[in-house]
Amino acid sequence: MTLFDLSGKTAIVTGSTRGIGRAIAEELARHGARVAISSRKQDACEEVAAAINAEHGETRALAVAASISDKQQLAALFDRTRAAFGPVGILVCNAASNPYYGPMERITDEQLRKVLDNNIVANHWLIQLALPDMRALGEGSITLVSSIGGLRASTTIGAYCISKAADMQLVRNAAAEYGREGIRVNGIAPGLVRTEFARALWDDPEALAATEARLPLRRIGEPDDLAGIAVYLASPAARWTTGQTFVVDGGATI
């Protein structure tokens, strides 16, 4: 038994078939948790779950496709996870959308609503769905993956940054509401990470070199760089940690 032991815990990680979400799911499983892998496509979920199960030689992962824009699908995600692994004590809300790059004056209403619905409302739904199990357990850990975009302005991804700032307040509010029931709610704010989701921000070699030259650690992040803080927040090591958003950005915001 260690401070980071997650044996016997059941986790759901949204957006966990690639990038940061996959790295978090893999590391939760390595620390003993049973993890539901979820994204929009079932085949992608099954591929990741199979890789995790093969790594451990036992069933540590379950594949359940669900769209974060569909509350019924998210409810089914919890039902199937609970049926397979037991009550959900760990939730990582990682999935998000960013369908628009450019100034806010040109974003369409449909694009803006998609950002706000998928990045804020869906996280609210997921928290609601997690509460019954966590209350029954007398404890729980909820982690929202936000962004350093929520800490500063952007002339190209303004709606995304607004949504991520709202996620930080969602963390604080939920932590205040549910802390008395032993439920902890925290956030992670990554900097620029080499994922498909953020490809537009790092795919230009010259722009990437300029970005990395400004970072104290002289490199952008890799998905695995976010897995450790997620394990910490889910684990007994963080039992007195709630309402916080942890910046993990290679020093970008300093």
mmCIF file of N, CA, C and O in Angstrom, residues 135-171:
data_model
loop_
_atom_site.group_PDB
_atom_site.id
_atom_site.type_symbol
_atom_site.label_atom_id
_atom_site.label_comp_id
_atom_site.label_asym_id
_atom_site.label_seq_id
_atom_site.Cartn_x
_atom_site.Cartn_y
_atom_site.Cartn_z
ATOM 1 N N ARG A 135 -21.215 9.300 -3.352
ATOM 2 C CA ARG A 135 -21.899 9.445 -2.067
ATOM 3 C C ARG A 135 -22.039 8.095 -1.367
ATOM 4 O O ARG A 135 -21.870 7.984 -0.148
ATOM 5 N N ALA A 136 -22.354 7.064 -2.151
ATOM 6 C CA ALA A 136 -22.481 5.724 -1.565
ATOM 7 C C ALA A 136 -21.147 5.235 -1.019
ATOM 8 O O ALA A 136 -21.092 4.567 0.012
ATOM 9 N N LEU A 137 -20.058 5.596 -1.713
ATOM 10 C CA LEU A 137 -18.718 5.200 -1.269
ATOM 11 C C LEU A 137 -18.234 6.042 -0.090
ATOM 12 O O LEU A 137 -17.334 5.636 0.641
ATOM 13 N N GLY A 138 -18.795 7.222 0.071
ATOM 14 C CA GLY A 138 -18.328 8.139 1.102
ATOM 15 C C GLY A 138 -17.074 8.894 0.723
ATOM 16 O O GLY A 138 -16.469 9.581 1.547
ATOM 17 N N GLU A 139 -16.699 8.810 -0.553
ATOM 18 C CA GLU A 139 -15.517 9.508 -1.047
ATOM 19 C C GLU A 139 -15.532 9.490 -2.568
ATOM 20 O O GLU A 139 -16.264 8.723 -3.193
ATOM 21 N N GLY A 140 -14.693 10.334 -3.158
ATOM 22 C CA GLY A 140 -14.567 10.337 -4.606
ATOM 23 C C GLY A 140 -13.606 11.411 -5.057
ATOM 24 O O GLY A 140 -13.339 12.373 -4.333
ATOM 25 N N SER A 141 -13.089 11.222 -6.256
ATOM 26 C CA SER A 141 -12.183 12.205 -6.850
ATOM 27 C C SER A 141 -12.674 12.528 -8.259
ATOM 28 O O SER A 141 -12.828 11.632 -9.085
ATOM 29 N N ILE A 142 -12.916 13.805 -8.503
ATOM 30 C CA ILE A 142 -13.310 14.288 -9.822
ATOM 31 C C ILE A 142 -12.239 15.259 -10.294
ATOM 32 O O ILE A 142 -11.865 16.186 -9.569
ATOM 33 N N THR A 143 -11.740 15.041 -11.510
ATOM 34 C CA THR A 143 -10.715 15.920 -12.078
ATOM 35 C C THR A 143 -11.168 16.415 -13.437
ATOM 36 O O THR A 143 -11.517 15.627 -14.309
ATOM 37 N N LEU A 144 -11.174 17.733 -13.610
ATOM 38 C CA LEU A 144 -11.475 18.333 -14.902
ATOM 39 C C LEU A 144 -10.167 18.759 -15.560
ATOM 40 O O LEU A 144 -9.334 19.420 -14.929
ATOM 41 N N VAL A 145 -9.991 18.374 -16.814
ATOM 42 C CA VAL A 145 -8.816 18.822 -17.556
ATOM 43 C C VAL A 145 -9.176 20.152 -18.221
ATOM 44 O O VAL A 145 -9.965 20.207 -19.163
ATOM 45 N N SER A 146 -8.616 21.214 -17.698
ATOM 46 C CA SER A 146 -8.854 22.564 -18.202
ATOM 47 C C SER A 146 -7.710 22.929 -19.156
ATOM 48 O O SER A 146 -7.319 22.117 -19.984
ATOM 49 N N SER A 147 -7.157 24.110 -19.035
ATOM 50 C CA SER A 147 -6.070 24.564 -19.908
ATOM 51 C C SER A 147 -5.542 25.882 -19.373
ATOM 52 O O SER A 147 -6.288 26.649 -18.749
ATOM 53 N N ILE A 148 -4.266 26.158 -19.648
ATOM 54 C CA ILE A 148 -3.762 27.482 -19.289
ATOM 55 C C ILE A 148 -4.447 28.562 -20.125
ATOM 56 O O ILE A 148 -4.374 29.748 -19.793
ATOM 57 N N GLY A 149 -5.148 28.143 -21.190
ATOM 58 C CA GLY A 149 -5.961 29.103 -21.932
ATOM 59 C C GLY A 149 -7.015 29.750 -21.055
ATOM 60 O O GLY A 149 -7.467 30.865 -21.341
ATOM 61 N N GLY A 150 -7.413 29.067 -19.992
ATOM 62 C CA GLY A 150 -8.381 29.631 -19.070
ATOM 63 C C GLY A 150 -7.819 30.713 -18.182
ATOM 64 O O GLY A 150 -8.564 31.362 -17.436
ATOM 65 N N LEU A 151 -6.499 30.921 -18.251
ATOM 66 C CA LEU A 151 -5.835 31.927 -17.418
ATOM 67 C C LEU A 151 -5.453 33.186 -18.194
ATOM 68 O O LEU A 151 -5.009 34.168 -17.597
ATOM 69 N N ARG A 152 -5.619 33.146 -19.512
ATOM 70 C CA ARG A 152 -5.188 34.302 -20.297
ATOM 71 C C ARG A 152 -5.992 34.386 -21.586
ATOM 72 O O ARG A 152 -6.668 33.441 -21.981
ATOM 73 N N ALA A 153 -5.902 35.522 -22.242
ATOM 74 C CA ALA A 153 -6.675 35.758 -23.457
ATOM 75 C C ALA A 153 -6.017 35.119 -24.671
ATOM 76 O O ALA A 153 -4.825 34.798 -24.662
ATOM 77 N N SER A 154 -6.811 34.934 -25.706
ATOM 78 C CA SER A 154 -6.295 34.447 -26.981
ATOM 79 C C SER A 154 -7.063 35.130 -28.109
ATOM 80 O O SER A 154 -8.285 35.281 -28.028
ATOM 81 N N THR A 155 -6.355 35.510 -29.157
ATOM 82 C CA THR A 155 -7.010 36.119 -30.315
ATOM 83 C C THR A 155 -7.436 35.080 -31.341
ATOM 84 O O THR A 155 -8.022 35.436 -32.369
ATOM 85 N N THR A 156 -7.157 33.801 -31.071
ATOM 86 C CA THR A 156 -7.509 32.749 -32.036
ATOM 87 C C THR A 156 -8.394 31.648 -31.459
ATOM 88 O O THR A 156 -9.148 31.017 -32.185
ATOM 89 N N ILE A 157 -8.305 31.387 -30.151
ATOM 90 C CA ILE A 157 -9.124 30.333 -29.541
ATOM 91 C C ILE A 157 -9.855 30.895 -28.317
ATOM 92 O O ILE A 157 -9.908 30.280 -27.261
ATOM 93 N N GLY A 158 -10.444 32.062 -28.508
ATOM 94 C CA GLY A 158 -11.080 32.759 -27.400
ATOM 95 C C GLY A 158 -12.206 31.978 -26.750
ATOM 96 O O GLY A 158 -12.300 31.912 -25.522
ATOM 97 N N ALA A 159 -13.079 31.359 -27.547
ATOM 98 C CA ALA A 159 -14.202 30.616 -26.981
ATOM 99 C C ALA A 159 -13.708 29.438 -26.153
ATOM 100 O O ALA A 159 -14.240 29.149 -25.075
ATOM 101 N N TYR A 160 -12.704 28.755 -26.652
ATOM 102 C CA TYR A 160 -12.113 27.633 -25.919
ATOM 103 C C TYR A 160 -11.548 28.128 -24.585
ATOM 104 O O TYR A 160 -11.779 27.509 -23.536
ATOM 105 N N CYS A 161 -10.848 29.241 -24.601
ATOM 106 C CA CYS A 161 -10.269 29.781 -23.366
ATOM 107 C C CYS A 161 -11.361 30.182 -22.374
ATOM 108 O O CYS A 161 -11.230 29.948 -21.167
ATOM 109 N N ILE A 162 -12.436 30.761 -22.873
ATOM 110 C CA ILE A 162 -13.558 31.128 -22.004
ATOM 111 C C ILE A 162 -14.129 29.880 -21.343
ATOM 112 O O ILE A 162 -14.406 29.858 -20.142
ATOM 113 N N SER A 163 -14.279 28.819 -22.127
ATOM 114 C CA SER A 163 -14.840 27.578 -21.569
ATOM 115 C C SER A 163 -13.914 26.976 -20.518
ATOM 116 O O SER A 163 -14.381 26.416 -19.517
ATOM 117 N N LYS A 164 -12.626 27.087 -20.727
ATOM 118 C CA LYS A 164 -11.681 26.502 -19.782
ATOM 119 C C LYS A 164 -11.576 27.336 -18.502
ATOM 120 O O LYS A 164 -11.317 26.789 -17.415
ATOM 121 N N ALA A 165 -11.783 28.630 -18.611
ATOM 122 C CA ALA A 165 -11.876 29.457 -17.398
ATOM 123 C C ALA A 165 -13.120 29.062 -16.607
ATOM 124 O O ALA A 165 -13.088 28.978 -15.370
ATOM 125 N N ALA A 166 -14.204 28.798 -17.299
ATOM 126 C CA ALA A 166 -15.435 28.364 -16.623
ATOM 127 C C ALA A 166 -15.223 27.026 -15.924
ATOM 128 O O ALA A 166 -15.764 26.799 -14.827
ATOM 129 N N ASP A 167 -14.450 26.137 -16.524
ATOM 130 C CA ASP A 167 -14.164 24.850 -15.886
ATOM 131 C C ASP A 167 -13.450 25.039 -14.554
ATOM 132 O O ASP A 167 -13.690 24.290 -13.599
ATOM 133 N N MET A 168 -12.565 26.022 -14.479
ATOM 134 C CA MET A 168 -11.873 26.278 -13.211
ATOM 135 C C MET A 168 -12.855 26.707 -12.128
ATOM 136 O O MET A 168 -12.722 26.316 -10.964
ATOM 137 N N GLN A 169 -13.859 27.503 -12.502
ATOM 138 C CA GLN A 169 -14.876 27.890 -11.527
ATOM 139 C C GLN A 169 -15.802 26.717 -11.200
ATOM 140 O O GLN A 169 -16.237 26.573 -10.047
ATOM 141 N N LEU A 170 -16.074 25.867 -12.175
ATOM 142 C CA LEU A 170 -16.864 24.661 -11.919
ATOM 143 C C LEU A 170 -16.157 23.789 -10.886
ATOM 144 O O LEU A 170 -16.796 23.224 -9.987
ATOM 145 N N VAL A 171 -14.843 23.684 -10.983
ATOM 146 C CA VAL A 171 -14.049 22.941 -9.998
ATOM 147 C C VAL A 171 -14.246 23.531 -8.607
ATOM 148 O O VAL A 171 -14.530 22.813 -7.637
#
